[in-house]
Amino acid sequence: MLRFLLSASLLASLGACERRSDDQPVVVGVIPDRDRREGGVRVVVRAALAQGLVRFDAAGQVEPALAERWSMVDDGRSYIFRLADATWSDGTAVTAAQVVMSLRRAVRAGAAHRLTPFLRSIDEIVAMTPQVIEIRLKRPNTELLTLLAQPELAVSRGSRGSGPLRPVAGPGTRLRPPVDTDGDAAPSLPSDEVQVQGERAALAVARFARRRSDLVLGGTIADWPLVAAARIAPVEVRIDPAGGLFGFAFASRSGFLATPQGRAAIAMALQSAAIPGAIDASWNDAVAILPARLDSAAGPALPPWHGLSRDRQRTLAREQVTAWTAPLVVRVALPAGPGGTLLWGRIVAALGSVGVGAERVASDAPADLRLVDRVAPYDSARWYLATACRPCSNDTATLIEDARDAADLPERARRLAVADVALARDVAFVPLARPWRWSLVARRLDGFQTNPRAVHPLNHLRADPR
């Protein structure tokens, strides 16, 4: 605690410097991403140096990349892409065969990244002509473009990419747009260059507060208190309306947590405490796993206690705990950082209000409750259900898998709705809110936009860099 207070005091003293001038390179600090095997900075840089058939724009929407246009045929069972003229970073032409080879590697069953479980509908990737690629699917998938825009599916050839930015020789990670070999474009300026560095959240916030950087990416609830401590101008703090899951999975199903009734008691204690709003007034509660209907045949399934007052929820939870004759203590896995500590205080109070003790453990330690804080890579009910089933009952897990294997979209929607109801009744997950994702953005980065994907491509930071 003393170390945090000292850090907060230091951060608060750094806010009076002048902001960096507009003719300098854009300096970016990236906070590590705890949910990916690769660190956050590697993902951000990869998205700049390499690109897939499509990629994300500043608003988190799909835009053309290697493919200049595409079409979906056979009710979502086939996608056909026509490639634009593109070159690798060494100047050689990108070919359809090279793109196919790279994509096949990325989607194969053994690929170790977060999207692998959601790419199993891909049957074949083939080059139809030197400029046309087809992706054939075993089952319809109307969200394939959003998946293909993710950095994990960026196309590369060895260490070479074809992305919107290219590496610049010299110390550190420095990027700039490709040089125009035809000589028609205006000469490049220092402000065209982007310098990227991965760093701890406290250091990234301190550098921004001292005007030594222009952008901080990758902020989560784990480090959110640092922003207030640094007294960053409100106009420079951006919160993404990120879709995804923020809540607790029941990692243990023994003892008191062996039954849906026991798990429901813990869930009611946590949800009735309105924890997100207590941390930030603009952070809204979530009571259902699905944020909206999405591709399900029905609206989000609500928990059995929905509609009861918060006092009544706590009363019911306390009755369940009292009926359990042994002392009840649950292990809660949380991330490190001041935000994790802030969250922990709220959780202890919420559980204590119904007679449950709590022990904080590391995020990767054995636990009874484990925080899940993930942004959805695409808008499908299946992602939400599969991510919240960590674990869930065998019957519920089977229903989620059955939805994946549906032969057509109407049947898939029906199966997703059934699985959503089953997961809510199983009380496998306690939704609290949607993920809290923040960035610090200098006002000169007028192209930056918050978006539901919480993605911020380095080539879209400025509306007009000249």
Short mmCIF file of C-alpha atoms in Angstrom, two decimals:
data_model
loop_
_atom_site.label_atom_id
_atom_site.label_comp_id
_atom_site.label_asym_id
_atom_site.label_seq_id
_atom_site.Cartn_x
_atom_site.Cartn_y
_atom_site.Cartn_z
CA MET A 1 0.00 0.00 0.00
CA LEU A 2 2.83 2.42 0.87
CA ARG A 3 4.45 1.77 -2.52
CA PHE A 4 1.14 2.52 -4.27
CA LEU A 5 0.70 5.77 -2.34
CA LEU A 6 4.21 6.86 -3.26
CA SER A 7 3.57 6.02 -6.90
CA ALA A 8 0.30 7.96 -6.81
CA SER A 9 2.05 10.96 -5.29
CA LEU A 10 4.74 10.85 -7.98
CA LEU A 11 2.18 10.55 -10.76
CA ALA A 12 0.13 13.43 -9.42
CA SER A 13 3.16 15.72 -9.54
CA LEU A 14 3.79 15.15 -13.23
CA GLY A 15 0.78 16.75 -14.88
CA ALA A 16 2.00 20.31 -15.49
CA CYS A 17 4.32 19.75 -18.46
CA GLU A 18 3.57 20.96 -21.97
CA ARG A 19 2.08 18.41 -24.41
CA ARG A 20 4.38 17.17 -27.20
CA SER A 21 4.33 19.27 -30.39
CA ASP A 22 2.58 18.08 -33.53
CA ASP A 23 5.73 17.84 -35.66
CA GLN A 24 7.26 15.02 -33.59
CA PRO A 25 6.86 11.25 -34.00
CA VAL A 26 3.88 9.71 -32.23
CA VAL A 27 5.12 7.86 -29.12
CA VAL A 28 2.95 4.97 -27.93
CA GLY A 29 3.14 2.99 -24.68
CA VAL A 30 1.41 -0.40 -24.62
CA ILE A 31 0.44 -2.11 -21.36
CA PRO A 32 0.89 -5.91 -21.45
CA ASP A 33 -2.22 -7.95 -22.29
CA ARG A 34 -2.79 -10.62 -19.63
CA ASP A 35 -5.28 -12.57 -21.79
CA ARG A 36 -3.01 -13.33 -24.73
CA ARG A 37 0.02 -15.55 -25.05
CA GLU A 38 1.78 -12.68 -26.79
CA GLY A 39 2.34 -9.43 -24.95
CA GLY A 40 0.13 -6.46 -25.86
CA VAL A 41 2.92 -4.61 -27.67
CA ARG A 42 3.59 -7.57 -29.98
CA VAL A 43 -0.08 -7.72 -30.96
CA VAL A 44 -0.22 -3.97 -31.65
CA VAL A 45 2.97 -4.02 -33.70
CA ARG A 46 1.94 -7.13 -35.61
CA ALA A 47 -1.34 -5.46 -36.62
CA ALA A 48 0.67 -2.55 -38.02
CA LEU A 49 3.34 -4.54 -39.86
CA ALA A 50 1.12 -7.33 -41.19
CA GLN A 51 -2.46 -7.44 -42.36
CA GLY A 52 -5.01 -10.07 -43.20
CA LEU A 53 -7.50 -10.23 -46.01
CA VAL A 54 -9.31 -7.54 -44.03
CA ARG A 55 -8.39 -5.42 -41.00
CA PHE A 56 -9.97 -3.00 -38.52
CA ASP A 57 -10.32 0.74 -39.02
CA ALA A 58 -10.33 3.35 -36.24
CA ALA A 59 -14.00 2.64 -35.43
CA GLY A 60 -13.41 -1.11 -35.08
CA GLN A 61 -15.16 -1.80 -38.38
CA VAL A 62 -13.84 -4.18 -41.03
CA GLU A 63 -12.05 -2.48 -43.92
CA PRO A 64 -10.21 -3.82 -47.01
CA ALA A 65 -6.61 -4.94 -46.54
CA LEU A 66 -5.03 -7.58 -48.79
CA ALA A 67 -8.49 -8.12 -50.27
CA GLU A 68 -9.92 -5.16 -52.14
CA ARG A 69 -13.41 -6.71 -52.23
CA TRP A 70 -15.23 -9.88 -51.21
CA SER A 71 -18.57 -11.65 -51.30
CA MET A 72 -20.38 -14.15 -49.11
CA VAL A 73 -22.19 -16.93 -50.94
CA ASP A 74 -24.11 -20.12 -50.16
CA ASP A 75 -25.76 -18.61 -47.06
CA GLY A 76 -22.47 -17.98 -45.30
CA ARG A 77 -20.74 -21.23 -46.23
CA SER A 78 -18.26 -19.64 -48.63
CA TYR A 79 -16.37 -16.35 -48.83
CA ILE A 80 -14.59 -15.25 -52.00
CA PHE A 81 -11.90 -12.57 -51.84
CA ARG A 82 -10.26 -10.67 -54.68
CA LEU A 83 -6.76 -9.54 -53.75
CA ALA A 84 -5.52 -6.01 -54.29
CA ASP A 85 -1.99 -5.33 -55.54
CA ALA A 86 0.24 -5.55 -52.47
CA THR A 87 3.90 -6.05 -51.65
CA TRP A 88 5.81 -7.52 -48.76
CA SER A 89 8.10 -5.26 -46.76
CA ASP A 90 11.01 -6.26 -49.04
CA GLY A 91 9.15 -5.02 -52.13
CA THR A 92 8.21 -8.41 -53.61
CA ALA A 93 4.62 -9.02 -54.69
CA VAL A 94 2.12 -10.78 -52.45
CA THR A 95 0.59 -13.81 -54.17
CA ALA A 96 -2.61 -15.72 -53.50
CA ALA A 97 -0.62 -18.91 -52.84
CA GLN A 98 1.41 -17.17 -50.12
CA VAL A 99 -1.73 -15.79 -48.48
CA VAL A 100 -3.37 -19.23 -48.52
CA MET A 101 -0.31 -20.85 -46.93
CA SER A 102 -0.14 -18.25 -44.15
CA LEU A 103 -3.86 -18.49 -43.35
CA ARG A 104 -3.78 -22.29 -43.29
CA ARG A 105 -1.02 -22.14 -40.67
CA ALA A 106 -2.99 -19.66 -38.57
CA VAL A 107 -6.26 -21.61 -38.53
CA ARG A 108 -4.97 -25.16 -38.16
CA ALA A 109 -6.20 -27.02 -35.10
CA GLY A 110 -2.83 -26.87 -33.35
CA ALA A 111 -2.43 -23.08 -33.63
CA ALA A 112 -1.93 -21.64 -30.15
CA HIS A 113 -4.00 -18.45 -30.01
CA ARG A 114 -7.32 -17.33 -28.54
CA LEU A 115 -9.26 -17.63 -31.81
CA THR A 116 -8.46 -21.28 -32.54
CA PRO A 117 -11.67 -22.72 -30.97
CA PHE A 118 -13.79 -20.37 -33.09
CA LEU A 119 -12.19 -21.18 -36.45
CA ARG A 120 -13.14 -24.84 -36.62
CA SER A 121 -15.92 -24.14 -39.12
CA ILE A 122 -13.26 -23.42 -41.78
CA ASP A 123 -13.01 -26.41 -44.13
CA GLU A 124 -10.68 -25.26 -46.91
CA ILE A 125 -8.71 -22.20 -47.97
CA VAL A 126 -7.86 -22.32 -51.67
CA ALA A 127 -6.38 -20.07 -54.35
CA MET A 128 -8.89 -20.11 -57.21
CA THR A 129 -6.75 -17.82 -59.42
CA PRO A 130 -3.57 -15.78 -58.80
CA GLN A 131 -5.84 -12.99 -57.47
CA VAL A 132 -8.84 -14.83 -56.00
CA ILE A 133 -9.06 -16.80 -52.73
CA GLU A 134 -12.00 -18.82 -51.43
CA ILE A 135 -12.60 -19.83 -47.82
CA ARG A 136 -15.03 -22.74 -47.63
CA LEU A 137 -16.85 -23.49 -44.40
CA LYS A 138 -18.36 -26.62 -42.93
CA ARG A 139 -21.13 -24.54 -41.39
CA PRO A 140 -22.48 -21.03 -41.99
CA ASN A 141 -20.55 -18.23 -40.29
CA THR A 142 -21.71 -14.66 -40.86
CA GLU A 143 -19.01 -13.27 -38.53
CA LEU A 144 -16.01 -14.65 -40.41
CA LEU A 145 -14.86 -11.22 -41.63
CA THR A 146 -14.57 -9.93 -38.07
CA LEU A 147 -12.45 -12.93 -37.14
CA LEU A 148 -10.24 -12.48 -40.21
CA ALA A 149 -9.56 -8.88 -39.19
CA GLN A 150 -7.97 -9.96 -35.89
CA PRO A 151 -4.14 -9.61 -35.58
CA GLU A 152 -3.78 -13.37 -35.05
CA LEU A 153 -4.89 -13.88 -38.67
CA ALA A 154 -2.62 -11.25 -40.19
CA VAL A 155 -0.74 -12.72 -43.14
CA SER A 156 3.05 -12.89 -43.09
CA ARG A 157 5.87 -14.52 -44.99
CA GLY A 158 8.61 -15.35 -42.54
CA SER A 159 9.45 -12.05 -40.84
CA ARG A 160 7.93 -10.00 -43.66
CA GLY A 161 4.48 -8.42 -43.64
CA SER A 162 2.47 -6.22 -45.98
CA GLY A 163 0.81 -4.00 -43.40
CA PRO A 164 0.05 -0.30 -43.48
CA LEU A 165 3.31 0.51 -41.63
CA ARG A 166 6.88 -0.66 -42.14
CA PRO A 167 9.77 -0.95 -39.67
CA VAL A 168 12.37 1.80 -39.50
CA ALA A 169 16.00 0.89 -38.87
CA GLY A 170 17.35 2.05 -35.54
CA PRO A 171 16.93 1.45 -31.81
CA GLY A 172 13.55 0.45 -30.41
CA THR A 173 10.39 -0.26 -32.40
CA ARG A 174 9.85 2.50 -34.93
CA LEU A 175 7.30 2.36 -37.74
CA ARG A 176 6.26 4.55 -40.66
CA PRO A 177 4.12 4.29 -43.81
CA PRO A 178 5.79 2.66 -46.86
CA VAL A 179 7.91 4.91 -49.03
CA ASP A 180 6.21 5.83 -52.31
CA THR A 181 8.59 4.50 -54.97
CA ASP A 182 6.78 6.41 -57.74
CA GLY A 183 7.74 9.70 -56.18
CA ASP A 184 4.21 11.15 -56.37
CA ALA A 185 3.62 11.42 -52.63
CA ALA A 186 4.87 14.27 -50.47
CA PRO A 187 8.12 13.59 -48.60
CA SER A 188 7.65 11.81 -45.28
CA LEU A 189 7.75 13.88 -42.11
CA PRO A 190 8.92 13.05 -38.58
CA SER A 191 5.26 13.16 -37.50
CA ASP A 192 4.54 10.20 -39.83
CA GLU A 193 6.64 7.96 -37.61
CA VAL A 194 5.28 5.91 -34.69
CA GLN A 195 7.49 4.76 -31.84
CA VAL A 196 6.04 1.85 -29.82
CA GLN A 197 7.17 0.55 -26.45
CA GLY A 198 5.73 -2.08 -24.13
CA GLU A 199 5.85 -1.02 -20.48
CA ARG A 200 4.27 -1.47 -17.09
CA ALA A 201 1.08 0.50 -16.56
CA ALA A 202 2.58 2.81 -13.91
CA LEU A 203 5.46 3.76 -16.20
CA ALA A 204 3.20 4.23 -19.23
CA VAL A 205 0.86 6.53 -17.30
CA ALA A 206 3.77 8.47 -15.79
CA ARG A 207 5.38 9.02 -19.20
CA PHE A 208 2.07 10.26 -20.61
CA ALA A 209 1.55 12.57 -17.63
CA ARG A 210 5.05 14.00 -18.18
CA ARG A 211 4.22 14.60 -21.88
CA ARG A 212 6.83 12.08 -23.00
CA SER A 213 4.31 10.01 -24.94
CA ASP A 214 1.17 10.64 -26.93
CA LEU A 215 -0.82 7.47 -26.39
CA VAL A 216 -1.25 4.67 -23.85
CA LEU A 217 -3.04 1.52 -25.03
CA GLY A 218 -4.16 -1.63 -23.22
CA GLY A 219 -5.60 -0.18 -20.03
CA THR A 220 -7.88 -2.44 -17.94
CA ILE A 221 -9.51 -2.29 -14.53
CA ALA A 222 -6.29 -3.71 -13.03
CA ASP A 223 -4.54 -0.36 -13.46
CA TRP A 224 -7.44 2.09 -13.63
CA PRO A 225 -6.66 3.86 -10.27
CA LEU A 226 -3.35 5.05 -11.74
CA VAL A 227 -5.23 7.33 -14.14
CA ALA A 228 -6.94 9.22 -11.33
CA ALA A 229 -3.69 9.40 -9.37
CA ALA A 230 -1.91 11.01 -12.33
CA ARG A 231 -4.62 13.65 -12.74
CA ILE A 232 -4.84 13.18 -16.49
CA ALA A 233 -7.11 15.72 -18.19
CA PRO A 234 -10.56 14.13 -18.68
CA VAL A 235 -10.50 14.94 -22.41
CA GLU A 236 -7.41 12.71 -22.74
CA VAL A 237 -8.99 9.69 -21.04
CA ARG A 238 -10.97 7.51 -23.46
CA ILE A 239 -13.17 4.56 -22.41
CA ASP A 240 -14.06 1.99 -25.05
CA PRO A 241 -17.67 0.72 -25.17
CA ALA A 242 -16.15 -2.75 -25.30
CA GLY A 243 -18.28 -5.84 -25.74
CA GLY A 244 -17.30 -8.95 -23.82
CA LEU A 245 -17.41 -10.53 -20.38
CA PHE A 246 -16.41 -9.16 -17.00
CA GLY A 247 -17.39 -11.34 -14.09
CA PHE A 248 -16.56 -14.49 -12.16
CA ALA A 249 -16.44 -18.09 -13.31
CA PHE A 250 -16.96 -20.78 -10.70
CA ALA A 251 -13.65 -22.57 -11.07
CA SER A 252 -14.59 -24.99 -8.27
CA ARG A 253 -17.78 -27.05 -8.03
CA SER A 254 -17.33 -28.75 -4.70
CA GLY A 255 -18.79 -28.25 -1.25
CA PHE A 256 -21.13 -25.25 -1.05
CA LEU A 257 -20.51 -24.52 -4.76
CA ALA A 258 -21.56 -28.02 -5.90
CA THR A 259 -25.19 -27.01 -6.47
CA PRO A 260 -26.79 -24.21 -8.52
CA GLN A 261 -28.40 -22.96 -5.30
CA GLY A 262 -25.04 -22.51 -3.60
CA ARG A 263 -23.52 -20.81 -6.64
CA ALA A 264 -26.62 -18.61 -6.89
CA ALA A 265 -26.04 -17.39 -3.32
CA ILE A 266 -22.56 -16.19 -4.24
CA ALA A 267 -23.84 -14.67 -7.48
CA MET A 268 -26.62 -12.75 -5.73
CA ALA A 269 -24.18 -11.42 -3.14
CA LEU A 270 -21.87 -10.11 -5.87
CA GLN A 271 -24.51 -8.73 -8.22
CA SER A 272 -26.53 -7.04 -5.48
CA ALA A 273 -23.44 -5.06 -4.43
CA ALA A 274 -23.39 -3.06 -7.71
CA ILE A 275 -19.59 -3.31 -7.75
CA PRO A 276 -18.90 -1.68 -11.18
CA GLY A 277 -20.80 1.53 -10.35
CA ALA A 278 -19.02 1.76 -7.01
CA ILE A 279 -15.69 1.79 -8.86
CA ASP A 280 -16.75 4.27 -11.57
CA ALA A 281 -20.17 5.86 -11.94
CA SER A 282 -20.15 5.38 -15.73
CA TRP A 283 -19.46 1.64 -15.51
CA ASN A 284 -22.84 -0.08 -15.86
CA ASP A 285 -23.86 -3.39 -14.32
CA ALA A 286 -24.59 -6.49 -16.39
CA VAL A 287 -26.92 -9.22 -15.16
CA ALA A 288 -26.93 -11.57 -18.19
CA ILE A 289 -24.12 -13.32 -20.04
CA LEU A 290 -25.27 -12.10 -23.45
CA PRO A 291 -25.21 -8.30 -23.93
CA ALA A 292 -28.03 -8.49 -26.51
CA ARG A 293 -29.80 -11.05 -28.66
CA LEU A 294 -26.91 -11.20 -31.16
CA ASP A 295 -27.32 -14.36 -33.29
CA SER A 296 -29.48 -16.18 -30.74
CA ALA A 297 -33.16 -16.86 -31.41
CA ALA A 298 -34.13 -15.15 -28.14
CA GLY A 299 -33.06 -12.28 -25.93
CA PRO A 300 -30.47 -12.80 -23.18
CA ALA A 301 -31.43 -15.39 -20.56
CA LEU A 302 -31.78 -13.70 -17.17
CA PRO A 303 -30.83 -15.33 -13.86
CA PRO A 304 -33.63 -16.81 -11.73
CA TRP A 305 -33.34 -14.00 -9.17
CA HIS A 306 -33.70 -11.20 -11.72
CA GLY A 307 -36.41 -8.78 -10.67
CA LEU A 308 -35.84 -9.22 -6.96
CA SER A 309 -34.65 -6.22 -4.99
CA ARG A 310 -31.02 -6.14 -3.93
CA ASP A 311 -32.03 -6.49 -0.30
CA ARG A 312 -34.10 -9.55 -1.13
CA GLN A 313 -31.21 -11.09 -3.08
CA ARG A 314 -28.90 -10.64 -0.10
CA THR A 315 -31.51 -12.13 2.23
CA LEU A 316 -31.89 -15.24 0.07
CA ALA A 317 -28.12 -15.59 -0.22
CA ARG A 318 -27.67 -15.28 3.54
CA GLU A 319 -30.30 -17.98 4.13
CA GLN A 320 -28.40 -20.37 1.84
CA VAL A 321 -25.12 -19.65 3.63
CA THR A 322 -26.67 -20.02 7.09
CA ALA A 323 -28.06 -23.43 6.12
CA TRP A 324 -24.49 -24.54 5.38
CA THR A 325 -23.25 -25.64 8.79
CA ALA A 326 -19.48 -25.42 8.12
CA PRO A 327 -17.54 -22.13 7.91
CA LEU A 328 -17.56 -20.89 4.32
CA VAL A 329 -14.50 -19.26 2.73
CA VAL A 330 -14.04 -18.89 -1.04
CA ARG A 331 -10.77 -18.31 -2.86
CA VAL A 332 -10.99 -15.42 -5.33
CA ALA A 333 -8.44 -15.18 -8.16
CA LEU A 334 -7.76 -11.57 -9.16
CA PRO A 335 -5.11 -9.76 -11.21
CA ALA A 336 -2.34 -7.87 -9.49
CA GLY A 337 -2.37 -4.08 -9.52
CA PRO A 338 -4.20 -1.29 -7.69
CA GLY A 339 -7.41 -1.98 -9.62
CA GLY A 340 -7.36 -5.58 -8.50
CA THR A 341 -6.99 -4.39 -4.92
CA LEU A 342 -9.87 -1.92 -5.35
CA LEU A 343 -12.03 -4.71 -6.77
CA TRP A 344 -10.98 -7.02 -3.95
CA GLY A 345 -12.24 -4.61 -1.30
CA ARG A 346 -15.67 -4.52 -2.90
CA ILE A 347 -15.81 -8.30 -3.22
CA VAL A 348 -14.86 -8.87 0.44
CA ALA A 349 -17.64 -6.51 1.51
CA ALA A 350 -20.20 -8.11 -0.81
CA LEU A 351 -19.45 -11.66 0.29
CA GLY A 352 -19.14 -10.67 3.93
CA SER A 353 -22.64 -9.15 3.83
CA VAL A 354 -24.09 -12.67 3.41
CA GLY A 355 -21.68 -14.42 5.79
CA VAL A 356 -19.07 -15.68 3.32
CA GLY A 357 -15.36 -15.24 3.99
CA ALA A 358 -12.91 -14.65 1.15
CA GLU A 359 -9.25 -15.29 0.43
CA ARG A 360 -7.47 -13.49 -2.41
CA VAL A 361 -5.20 -15.60 -4.62
CA ALA A 362 -3.17 -14.88 -7.76
CA SER A 363 -4.99 -14.91 -11.08
CA ASP A 364 -3.38 -18.23 -12.10
CA ALA A 365 -3.64 -19.97 -8.70
CA PRO A 366 -6.20 -22.65 -7.72
CA ALA A 367 -9.41 -20.81 -6.88
CA ASP A 368 -13.16 -21.07 -6.34
CA LEU A 369 -13.97 -17.85 -8.20
CA ARG A 370 -11.83 -16.65 -11.08
CA LEU A 371 -12.16 -13.23 -12.71
CA VAL A 372 -12.88 -13.35 -16.45
CA ASP A 373 -12.16 -10.04 -18.18
CA ARG A 374 -12.23 -10.48 -21.96
CA VAL A 375 -13.26 -8.42 -24.97
CA ALA A 376 -15.33 -10.37 -27.51
CA PRO A 377 -13.42 -10.79 -30.79
CA TYR A 378 -16.71 -11.06 -32.71
CA ASP A 379 -20.44 -10.64 -32.10
CA SER A 380 -21.75 -14.16 -31.60
CA ALA A 381 -23.66 -15.63 -28.68
CA ARG A 382 -21.47 -18.71 -29.01
CA TRP A 383 -18.34 -16.79 -27.99
CA TYR A 384 -20.08 -15.49 -24.84
CA LEU A 385 -21.49 -18.89 -23.89
CA ALA A 386 -18.28 -20.82 -24.58
CA THR A 387 -16.19 -18.26 -22.67
CA ALA A 388 -18.56 -18.25 -19.68
CA CYS A 389 -18.56 -22.07 -19.50
CA ARG A 390 -15.34 -22.28 -17.44
CA PRO A 391 -16.49 -24.87 -16.40
CA CYS A 392 -20.22 -25.55 -16.68
CA SER A 393 -22.28 -28.73 -16.46
CA ASN A 394 -21.65 -31.43 -19.05
CA ASP A 395 -25.20 -31.07 -20.37
CA THR A 396 -24.77 -27.31 -20.84
CA ALA A 397 -21.37 -27.71 -22.50
CA THR A 398 -22.92 -30.22 -24.90
CA LEU A 399 -25.67 -27.73 -25.81
CA ILE A 400 -23.07 -25.06 -26.60
CA GLU A 401 -21.17 -27.50 -28.82
CA ASP A 402 -24.41 -28.54 -30.53
CA ALA A 403 -25.02 -24.90 -31.45
CA ARG A 404 -21.62 -24.78 -33.14
CA ASP A 405 -22.48 -27.84 -35.23
CA ALA A 406 -25.90 -26.63 -36.45
CA ALA A 407 -26.44 -27.16 -40.18
CA ASP A 408 -28.04 -23.76 -40.87
CA LEU A 409 -28.39 -20.32 -39.26
CA PRO A 410 -31.99 -20.65 -37.97
CA GLU A 411 -31.18 -23.93 -36.24
CA ARG A 412 -27.97 -22.44 -34.83
CA ALA A 413 -29.95 -19.51 -33.41
CA ARG A 414 -32.45 -21.86 -31.78
CA ARG A 415 -29.70 -23.98 -30.22
CA LEU A 416 -27.88 -20.91 -28.93
CA ALA A 417 -31.05 -19.72 -27.19
CA VAL A 418 -31.49 -23.13 -25.53
CA ALA A 419 -27.83 -23.18 -24.42
CA ASP A 420 -28.11 -19.65 -23.02
CA VAL A 421 -31.07 -20.63 -20.83
CA ALA A 422 -29.25 -23.76 -19.64
CA LEU A 423 -26.12 -21.79 -18.73
CA ALA A 424 -28.15 -19.25 -16.75
CA ARG A 425 -29.89 -22.03 -14.80
CA ASP A 426 -26.59 -23.79 -14.17
CA VAL A 427 -25.20 -20.57 -12.59
CA ALA A 428 -21.76 -21.25 -14.02
CA PHE A 429 -20.80 -17.59 -14.37
CA VAL A 430 -21.56 -14.35 -12.51
CA PRO A 431 -21.79 -11.41 -14.97
CA LEU A 432 -20.95 -8.08 -13.36
CA ALA A 433 -20.30 -5.68 -16.24
CA ARG A 434 -18.74 -5.37 -19.67
CA PRO A 435 -14.94 -5.08 -19.86
CA TRP A 436 -13.45 -1.74 -18.76
CA ARG A 437 -10.92 -0.68 -21.40
CA TRP A 438 -9.21 2.69 -21.31
CA SER A 439 -6.60 4.61 -23.30
CA LEU A 440 -4.78 7.89 -22.73
CA VAL A 441 -4.84 9.97 -25.91
CA ALA A 442 -3.11 13.26 -26.70
CA ARG A 443 -5.40 15.73 -28.41
CA ARG A 444 -3.26 15.84 -31.54
CA LEU A 445 -4.27 12.23 -32.30
CA ASP A 446 -7.51 13.38 -33.89
CA GLY A 447 -8.09 10.09 -35.74
CA PHE A 448 -8.37 8.01 -32.54
CA GLN A 449 -11.85 6.58 -31.89
CA THR A 450 -13.24 4.48 -29.09
CA ASN A 451 -15.04 1.37 -30.34
CA PRO A 452 -16.67 -1.90 -29.20
CA ARG A 453 -13.63 -3.96 -30.25
CA ALA A 454 -11.19 -1.86 -28.18
CA VAL A 455 -8.77 -2.00 -31.14
CA HIS A 456 -6.74 1.04 -32.13
CA PRO A 457 -4.67 0.57 -35.31
CA LEU A 458 -1.50 2.66 -35.37
CA ASN A 459 -2.20 3.78 -38.94
CA HIS A 460 -5.50 5.40 -37.88
CA LEU A 461 -4.32 7.63 -35.05
CA ARG A 462 -4.38 10.86 -37.03
CA ALA A 463 -7.08 12.05 -39.40
CA ASP A 464 -4.57 14.11 -41.39
CA PRO A 465 -0.97 13.74 -40.15
CA ARG A 466 0.16 16.51 -42.51
#
